[in-house]
Short mmCIF file of C-alpha atoms and ligand atoms in Angstrom, two decimals:
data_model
loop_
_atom_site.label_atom_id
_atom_site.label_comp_id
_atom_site.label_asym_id
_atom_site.label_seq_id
_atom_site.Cartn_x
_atom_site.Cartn_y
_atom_site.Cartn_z
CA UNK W 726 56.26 -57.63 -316.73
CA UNK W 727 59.88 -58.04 -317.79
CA UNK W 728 60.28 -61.54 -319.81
CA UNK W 729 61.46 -64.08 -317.91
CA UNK W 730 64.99 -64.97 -320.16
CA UNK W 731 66.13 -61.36 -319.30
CA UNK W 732 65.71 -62.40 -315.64
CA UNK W 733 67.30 -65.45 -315.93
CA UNK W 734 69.91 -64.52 -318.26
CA UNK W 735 70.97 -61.86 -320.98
CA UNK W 736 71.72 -63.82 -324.11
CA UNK W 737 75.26 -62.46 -325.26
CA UNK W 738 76.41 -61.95 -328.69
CA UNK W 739 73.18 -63.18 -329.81
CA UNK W 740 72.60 -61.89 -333.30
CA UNK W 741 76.29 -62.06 -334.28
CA UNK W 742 75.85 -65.96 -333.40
CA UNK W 743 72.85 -66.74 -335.87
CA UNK W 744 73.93 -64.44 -338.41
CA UNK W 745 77.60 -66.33 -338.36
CA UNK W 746 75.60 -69.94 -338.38
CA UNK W 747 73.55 -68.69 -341.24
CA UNK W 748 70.21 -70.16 -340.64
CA UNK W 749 68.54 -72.24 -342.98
CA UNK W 750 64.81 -71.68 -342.06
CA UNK W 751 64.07 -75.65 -342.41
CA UNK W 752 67.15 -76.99 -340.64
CA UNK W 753 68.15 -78.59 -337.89
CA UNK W 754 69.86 -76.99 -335.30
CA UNK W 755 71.23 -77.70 -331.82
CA UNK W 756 71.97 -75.10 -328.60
CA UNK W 757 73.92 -77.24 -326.75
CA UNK W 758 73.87 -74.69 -323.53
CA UNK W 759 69.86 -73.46 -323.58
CA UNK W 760 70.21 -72.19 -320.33
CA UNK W 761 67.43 -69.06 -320.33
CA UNK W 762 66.30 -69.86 -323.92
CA UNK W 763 67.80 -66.74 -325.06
CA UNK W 764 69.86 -67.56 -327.85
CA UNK W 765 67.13 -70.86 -328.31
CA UNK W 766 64.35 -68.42 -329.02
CA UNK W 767 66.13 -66.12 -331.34
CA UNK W 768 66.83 -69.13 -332.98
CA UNK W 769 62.99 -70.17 -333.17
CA UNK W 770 62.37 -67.01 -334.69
CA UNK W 771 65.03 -67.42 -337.58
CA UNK W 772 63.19 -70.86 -338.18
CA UNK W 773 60.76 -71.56 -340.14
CA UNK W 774 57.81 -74.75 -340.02
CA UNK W 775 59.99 -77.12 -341.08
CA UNK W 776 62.76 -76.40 -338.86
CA UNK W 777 63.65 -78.24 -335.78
CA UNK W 778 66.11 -77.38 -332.68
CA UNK W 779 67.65 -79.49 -330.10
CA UNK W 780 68.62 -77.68 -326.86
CA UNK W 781 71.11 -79.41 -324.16
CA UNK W 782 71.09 -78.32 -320.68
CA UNK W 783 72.33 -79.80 -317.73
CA UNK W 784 70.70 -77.68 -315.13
CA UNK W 785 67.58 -78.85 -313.97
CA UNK W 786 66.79 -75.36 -313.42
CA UNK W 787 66.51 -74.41 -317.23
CA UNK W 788 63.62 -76.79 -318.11
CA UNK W 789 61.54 -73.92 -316.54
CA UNK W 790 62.53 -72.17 -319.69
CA UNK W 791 61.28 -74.55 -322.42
CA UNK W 792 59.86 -72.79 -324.88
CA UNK W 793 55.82 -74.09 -325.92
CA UNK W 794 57.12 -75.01 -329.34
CA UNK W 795 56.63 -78.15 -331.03
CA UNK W 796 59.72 -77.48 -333.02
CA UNK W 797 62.15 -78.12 -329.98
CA UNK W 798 63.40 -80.72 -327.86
CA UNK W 799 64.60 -80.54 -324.82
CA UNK W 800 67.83 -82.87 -323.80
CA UNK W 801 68.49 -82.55 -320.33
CA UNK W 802 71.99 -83.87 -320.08
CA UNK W 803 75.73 -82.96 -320.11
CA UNK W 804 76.51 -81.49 -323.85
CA UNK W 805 79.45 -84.21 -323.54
CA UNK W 806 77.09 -86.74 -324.87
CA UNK W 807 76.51 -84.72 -327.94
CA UNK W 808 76.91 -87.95 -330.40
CA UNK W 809 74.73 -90.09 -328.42
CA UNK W 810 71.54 -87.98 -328.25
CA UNK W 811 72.05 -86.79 -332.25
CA UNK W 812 72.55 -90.88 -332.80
CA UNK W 813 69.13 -91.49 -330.30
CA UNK W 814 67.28 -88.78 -332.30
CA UNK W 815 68.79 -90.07 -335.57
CA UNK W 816 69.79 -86.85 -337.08
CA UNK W 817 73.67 -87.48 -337.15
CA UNK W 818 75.38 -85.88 -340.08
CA UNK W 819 72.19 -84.14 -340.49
CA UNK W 820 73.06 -81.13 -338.48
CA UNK W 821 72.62 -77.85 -340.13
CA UNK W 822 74.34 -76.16 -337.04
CA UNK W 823 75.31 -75.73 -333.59
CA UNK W 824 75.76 -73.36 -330.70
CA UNK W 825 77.67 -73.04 -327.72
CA UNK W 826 77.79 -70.31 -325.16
CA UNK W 827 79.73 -71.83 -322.96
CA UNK W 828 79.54 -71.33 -318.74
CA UNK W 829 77.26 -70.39 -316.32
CA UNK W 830 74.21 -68.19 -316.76
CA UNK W 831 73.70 -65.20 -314.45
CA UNK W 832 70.57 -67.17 -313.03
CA UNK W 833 73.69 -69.38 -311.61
CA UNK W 834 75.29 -66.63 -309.42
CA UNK W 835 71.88 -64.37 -308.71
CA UNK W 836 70.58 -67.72 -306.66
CA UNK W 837 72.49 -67.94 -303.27
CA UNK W 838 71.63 -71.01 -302.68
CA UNK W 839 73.31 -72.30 -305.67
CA UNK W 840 76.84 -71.74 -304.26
CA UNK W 841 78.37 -69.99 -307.36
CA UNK W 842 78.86 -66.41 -306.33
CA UNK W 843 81.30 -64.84 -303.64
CA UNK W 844 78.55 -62.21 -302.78
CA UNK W 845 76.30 -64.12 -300.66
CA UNK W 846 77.67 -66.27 -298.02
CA UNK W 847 76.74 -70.24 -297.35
CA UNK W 848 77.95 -73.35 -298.35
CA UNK W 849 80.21 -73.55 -301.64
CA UNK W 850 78.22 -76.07 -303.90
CA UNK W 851 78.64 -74.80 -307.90
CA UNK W 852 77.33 -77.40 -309.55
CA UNK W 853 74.96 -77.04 -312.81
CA UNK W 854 73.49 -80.89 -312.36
CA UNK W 855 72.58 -80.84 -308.63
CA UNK W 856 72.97 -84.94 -309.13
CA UNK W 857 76.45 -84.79 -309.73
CA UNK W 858 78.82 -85.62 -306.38
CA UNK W 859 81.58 -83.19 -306.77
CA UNK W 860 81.11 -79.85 -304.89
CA UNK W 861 83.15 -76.82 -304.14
CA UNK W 862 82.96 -77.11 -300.76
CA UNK W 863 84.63 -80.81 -301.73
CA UNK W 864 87.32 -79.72 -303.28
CA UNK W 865 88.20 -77.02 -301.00
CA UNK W 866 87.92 -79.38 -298.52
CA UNK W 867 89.48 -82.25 -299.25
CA UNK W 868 92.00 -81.64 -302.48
CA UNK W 869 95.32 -81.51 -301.57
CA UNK W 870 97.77 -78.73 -301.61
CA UNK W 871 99.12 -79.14 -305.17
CA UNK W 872 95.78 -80.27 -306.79
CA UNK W 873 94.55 -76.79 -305.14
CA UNK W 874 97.44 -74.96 -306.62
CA UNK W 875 96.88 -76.41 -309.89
CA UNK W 876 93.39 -75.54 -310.71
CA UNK W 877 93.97 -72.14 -309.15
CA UNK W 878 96.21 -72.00 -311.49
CA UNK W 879 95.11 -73.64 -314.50
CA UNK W 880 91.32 -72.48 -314.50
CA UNK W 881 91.92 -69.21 -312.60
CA UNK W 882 95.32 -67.86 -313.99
CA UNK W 883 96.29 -66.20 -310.63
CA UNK W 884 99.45 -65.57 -308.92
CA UNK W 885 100.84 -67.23 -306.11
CA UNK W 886 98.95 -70.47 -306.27
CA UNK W 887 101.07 -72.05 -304.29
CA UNK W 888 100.70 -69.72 -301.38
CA UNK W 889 97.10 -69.74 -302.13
CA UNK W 890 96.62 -72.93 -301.91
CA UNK W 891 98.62 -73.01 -298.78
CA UNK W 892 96.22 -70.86 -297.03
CA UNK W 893 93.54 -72.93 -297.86
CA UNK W 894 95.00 -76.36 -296.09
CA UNK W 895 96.17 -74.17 -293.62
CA UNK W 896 92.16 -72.50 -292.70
CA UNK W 897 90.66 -75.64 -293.05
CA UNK W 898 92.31 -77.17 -290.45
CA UNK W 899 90.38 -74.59 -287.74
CA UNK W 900 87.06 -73.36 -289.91
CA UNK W 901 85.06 -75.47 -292.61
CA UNK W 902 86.56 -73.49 -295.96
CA UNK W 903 83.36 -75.30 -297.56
CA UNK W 904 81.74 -71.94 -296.54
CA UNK W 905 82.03 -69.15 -299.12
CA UNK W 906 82.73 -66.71 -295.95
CA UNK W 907 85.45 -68.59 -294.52
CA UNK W 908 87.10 -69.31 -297.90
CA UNK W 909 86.92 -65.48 -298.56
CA UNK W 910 88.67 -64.84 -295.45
CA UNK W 911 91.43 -67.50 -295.94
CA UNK W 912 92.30 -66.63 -299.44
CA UNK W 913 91.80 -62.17 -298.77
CA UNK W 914 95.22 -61.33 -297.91
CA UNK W 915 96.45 -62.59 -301.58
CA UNK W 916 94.10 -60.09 -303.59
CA UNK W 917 95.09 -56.90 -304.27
CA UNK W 918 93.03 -53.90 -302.49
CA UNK W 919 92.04 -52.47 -305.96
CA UNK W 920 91.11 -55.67 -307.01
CA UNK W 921 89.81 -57.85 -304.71
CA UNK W 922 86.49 -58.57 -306.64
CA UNK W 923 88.59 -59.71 -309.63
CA UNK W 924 90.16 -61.66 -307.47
CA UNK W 925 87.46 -63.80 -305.62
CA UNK W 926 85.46 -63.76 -309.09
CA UNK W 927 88.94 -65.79 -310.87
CA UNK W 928 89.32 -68.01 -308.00
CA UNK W 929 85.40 -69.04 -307.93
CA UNK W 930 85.65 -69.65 -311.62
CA UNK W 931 88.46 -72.25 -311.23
CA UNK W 932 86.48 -73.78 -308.55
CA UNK W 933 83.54 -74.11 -310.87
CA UNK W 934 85.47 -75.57 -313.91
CA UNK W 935 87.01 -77.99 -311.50
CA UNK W 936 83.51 -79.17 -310.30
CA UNK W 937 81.97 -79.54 -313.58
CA UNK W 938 85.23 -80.55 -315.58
CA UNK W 939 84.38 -78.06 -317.63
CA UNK W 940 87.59 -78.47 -320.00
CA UNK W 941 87.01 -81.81 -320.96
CA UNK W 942 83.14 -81.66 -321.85
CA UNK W 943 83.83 -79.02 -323.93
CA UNK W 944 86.36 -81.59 -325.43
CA UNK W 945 84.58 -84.32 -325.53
CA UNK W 946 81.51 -82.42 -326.78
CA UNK W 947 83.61 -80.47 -330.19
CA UNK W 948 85.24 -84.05 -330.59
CA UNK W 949 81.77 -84.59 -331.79
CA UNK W 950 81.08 -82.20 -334.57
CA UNK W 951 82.47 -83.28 -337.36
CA UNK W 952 79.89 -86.46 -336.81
CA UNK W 953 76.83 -84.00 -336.04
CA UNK W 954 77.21 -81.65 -338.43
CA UNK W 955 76.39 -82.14 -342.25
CA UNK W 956 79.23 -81.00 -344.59
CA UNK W 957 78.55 -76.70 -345.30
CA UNK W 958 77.08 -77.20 -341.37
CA UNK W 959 78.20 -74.80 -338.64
CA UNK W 960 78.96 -74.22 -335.20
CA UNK W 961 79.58 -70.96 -333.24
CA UNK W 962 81.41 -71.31 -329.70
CA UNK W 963 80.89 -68.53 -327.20
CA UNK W 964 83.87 -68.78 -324.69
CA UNK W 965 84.27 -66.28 -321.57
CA UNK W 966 88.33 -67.97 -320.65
CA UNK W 967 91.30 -67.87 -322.60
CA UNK W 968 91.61 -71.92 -322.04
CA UNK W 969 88.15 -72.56 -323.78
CA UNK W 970 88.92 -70.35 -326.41
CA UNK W 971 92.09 -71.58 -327.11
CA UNK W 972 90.75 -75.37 -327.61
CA UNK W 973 88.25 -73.77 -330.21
CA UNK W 974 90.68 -71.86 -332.22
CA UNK W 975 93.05 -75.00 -332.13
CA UNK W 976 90.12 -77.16 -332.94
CA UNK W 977 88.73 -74.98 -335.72
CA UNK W 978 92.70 -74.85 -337.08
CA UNK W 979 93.52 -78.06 -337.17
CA UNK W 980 90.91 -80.58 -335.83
CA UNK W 981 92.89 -81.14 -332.21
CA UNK W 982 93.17 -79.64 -329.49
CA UNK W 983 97.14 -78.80 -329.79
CA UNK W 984 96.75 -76.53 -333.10
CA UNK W 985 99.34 -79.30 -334.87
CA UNK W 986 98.38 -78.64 -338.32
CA UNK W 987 99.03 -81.34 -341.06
CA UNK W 988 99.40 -80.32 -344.73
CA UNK W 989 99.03 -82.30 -347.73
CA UNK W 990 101.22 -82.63 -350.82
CA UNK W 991 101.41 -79.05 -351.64
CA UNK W 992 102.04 -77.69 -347.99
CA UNK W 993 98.58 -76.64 -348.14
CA UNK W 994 96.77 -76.97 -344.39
CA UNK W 995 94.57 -79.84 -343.98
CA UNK W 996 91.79 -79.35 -341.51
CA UNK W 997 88.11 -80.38 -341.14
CA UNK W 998 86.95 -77.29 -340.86
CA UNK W 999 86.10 -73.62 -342.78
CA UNK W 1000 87.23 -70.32 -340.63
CA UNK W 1001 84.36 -68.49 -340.98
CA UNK W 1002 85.38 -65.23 -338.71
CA UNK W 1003 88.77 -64.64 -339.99
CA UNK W 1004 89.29 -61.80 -337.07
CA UNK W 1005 87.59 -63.02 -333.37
CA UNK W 1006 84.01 -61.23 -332.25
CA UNK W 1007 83.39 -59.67 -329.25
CA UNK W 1008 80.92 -58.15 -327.88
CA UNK W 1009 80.40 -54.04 -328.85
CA UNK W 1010 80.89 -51.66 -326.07
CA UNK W 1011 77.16 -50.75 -326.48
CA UNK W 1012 76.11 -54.26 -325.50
CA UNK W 1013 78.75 -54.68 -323.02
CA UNK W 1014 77.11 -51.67 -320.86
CA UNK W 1015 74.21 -53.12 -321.34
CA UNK W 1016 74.88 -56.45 -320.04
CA UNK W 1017 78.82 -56.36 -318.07
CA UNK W 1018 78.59 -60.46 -318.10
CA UNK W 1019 78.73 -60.21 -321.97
CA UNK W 1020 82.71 -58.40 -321.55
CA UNK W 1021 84.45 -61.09 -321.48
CA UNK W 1022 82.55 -62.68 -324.41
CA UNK W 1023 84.45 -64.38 -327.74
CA UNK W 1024 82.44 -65.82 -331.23
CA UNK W 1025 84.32 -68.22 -333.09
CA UNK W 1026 82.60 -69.60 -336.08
CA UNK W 1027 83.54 -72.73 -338.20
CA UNK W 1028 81.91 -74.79 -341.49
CA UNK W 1029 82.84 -78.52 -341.88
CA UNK W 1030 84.06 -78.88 -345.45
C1 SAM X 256 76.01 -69.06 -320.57
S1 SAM X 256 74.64 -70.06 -320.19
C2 SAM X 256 73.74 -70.11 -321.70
C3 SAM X 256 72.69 -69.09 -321.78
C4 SAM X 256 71.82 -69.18 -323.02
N1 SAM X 256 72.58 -69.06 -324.23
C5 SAM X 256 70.74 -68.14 -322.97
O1 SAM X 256 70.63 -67.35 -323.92
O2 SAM X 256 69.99 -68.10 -321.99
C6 SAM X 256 75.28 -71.70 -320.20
C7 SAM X 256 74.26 -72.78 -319.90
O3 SAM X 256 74.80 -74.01 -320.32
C8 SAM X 256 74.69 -74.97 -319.33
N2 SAM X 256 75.87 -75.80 -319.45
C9 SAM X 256 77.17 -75.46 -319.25
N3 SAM X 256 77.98 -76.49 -319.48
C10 SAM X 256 77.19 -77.53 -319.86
C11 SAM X 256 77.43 -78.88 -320.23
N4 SAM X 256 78.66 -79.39 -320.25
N5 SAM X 256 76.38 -79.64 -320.59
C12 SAM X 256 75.12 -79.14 -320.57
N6 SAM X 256 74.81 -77.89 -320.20
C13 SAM X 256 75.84 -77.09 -319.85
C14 SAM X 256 74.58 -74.22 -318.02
O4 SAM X 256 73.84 -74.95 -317.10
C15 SAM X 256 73.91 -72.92 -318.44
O5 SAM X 256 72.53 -73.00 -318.29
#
């Protein structure tokens, strides 16, 4: 029988992550995205007795992944509350290091009923704690034309969000656009025939940052580092968008979110962190045929001094 984390989801990038965080086999260590327990049970392996991981997942769905190890706990919540849980587990500044691969898993899109995918049709829902309000079908429903245009925008880097967005308000006046089928056919006549997947697949992806605010958890969650990690600790971000990876480069660069470096005395940069990978890691072609999810895929990898 296959093993269930391949079914669930590939773990991308895996060994270049742990081999960037540099595992200390009696650390502590957090995942804050377990998801399939991929890149957790790598992780496990790498460790020895005395180590200990954390893993953070939203997604009800991933505690049927929890590895039968007394060596890991499970923290089923947003990652946004980092500094909370590592303060309730009393293990802030402790924190050998960290991981996040950031996103859905593939488990997300395979399950129809989840809402995340353009390939099977029914109601829009995309979002990773099922207790949360916000849905797709929400936002395509009631957002208005701008706030449509924006995220489109924004989150999906299209063209002609504004017309987009147009056609939305427009459709959902005569068919419920909460519908992946009816969205598709509102938003078609925008994508280009050679690239109409690409298309639907950017669009979806706004609509899924939008409904789990995506951006700022990420924010709020590497705002939270420098307090979880001990000083020589390290964290390795996973990003599959050019907005998430921006915020980690800036972050790693400078400690904000803007890159605006400050220098001391001798004009030297000032930052809270180490670069560890000087150029950015992606994922080799070999591993990108093996899993296509993983193309997109970008390792960043910092120390706090
Ligand atoms: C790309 S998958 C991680 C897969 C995992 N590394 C593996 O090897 O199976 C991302 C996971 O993180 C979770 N997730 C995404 N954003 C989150 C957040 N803000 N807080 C908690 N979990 C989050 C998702 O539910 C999903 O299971």
């Amino acid at each position: 029988m296959e093993h269930k984390e391949n079914v669930y989801h590939i773990p991308v990038l895996a060994q270049q992550s742990l081999d960037g965080l540099r595992i200390n086999p009696s650390g502590i260590y957090v995942d804050v995205t377990f998801g399939g327990g991929g890149h957790s049970s790598a992780l496990l392996g790498r460790l020895g007795a005395e180590g200990r991981l954390f893993g953070f997942d939203q997604d009800a769905d991933a505690m049927a992944n929890i590895p039968a190890d007394s060596r890991f706990v499970y923290v089923h919540s947003n990652f946004r509350y980092l500094y909370n849980y590592m303060r309730y587990h009393n293990v802030l500044g402790k924190v050998d290091g960290l991981l996040a691969d950031l996103g859905v898993s593939s488990h997300h899109f395979d399950e129809a009923d989840r809402g995340f995918s353009y390939r099977h049709s029914g109601l829009l829902d995309m979002r990773m704690n099922r207790l949360s309000e916000l849905t797709a079908a929400e936002v395509v429903r009631t957002y208005d034309e701008e706030s449509l245009a924006r995220i489109f925008d924004v989150y999906g880097e299209l063209r002609q969000v504004g017309r987009i967005a147009s056609a939305v308000v427009k459709a959902r006046k005569i068919k419920d656009v909460g519908m992946v089928e009816n969205l598709l056919e509102a938003v078609e006549p925008f994508a280009r025939r050679d690239r109409e997947k690409k298309f639907f697949a950017k669009l979806f992806m706004a609509l899924r940052m939008e409904v789990n605010d995506e951006i700022a958890a990420l924010k709020e969650m590497l705002m939270h580092i420098p307090a979880t990690l001990k000083s020589g600790g390290r964290f390795a971000v996973i990003s599959y968008h050019s907005l998430e990876d921006r915020l980690v480069k800036n972050f790693i660069k400078s400690g904000n979110f803007e890159g605006a470096v400050r220098t001391d005395f001798y004009g030297n940069v000032v930052s809270p962190f180490l670069k560890i990978n000087t150029k950015i890691i992606t994922p080799p072609p070999e591993e990108v045929e093996r899993n296509p999810r993983s193309r997109s895929a970008k390792l960043r990898i910092a120390e706090l001094i």
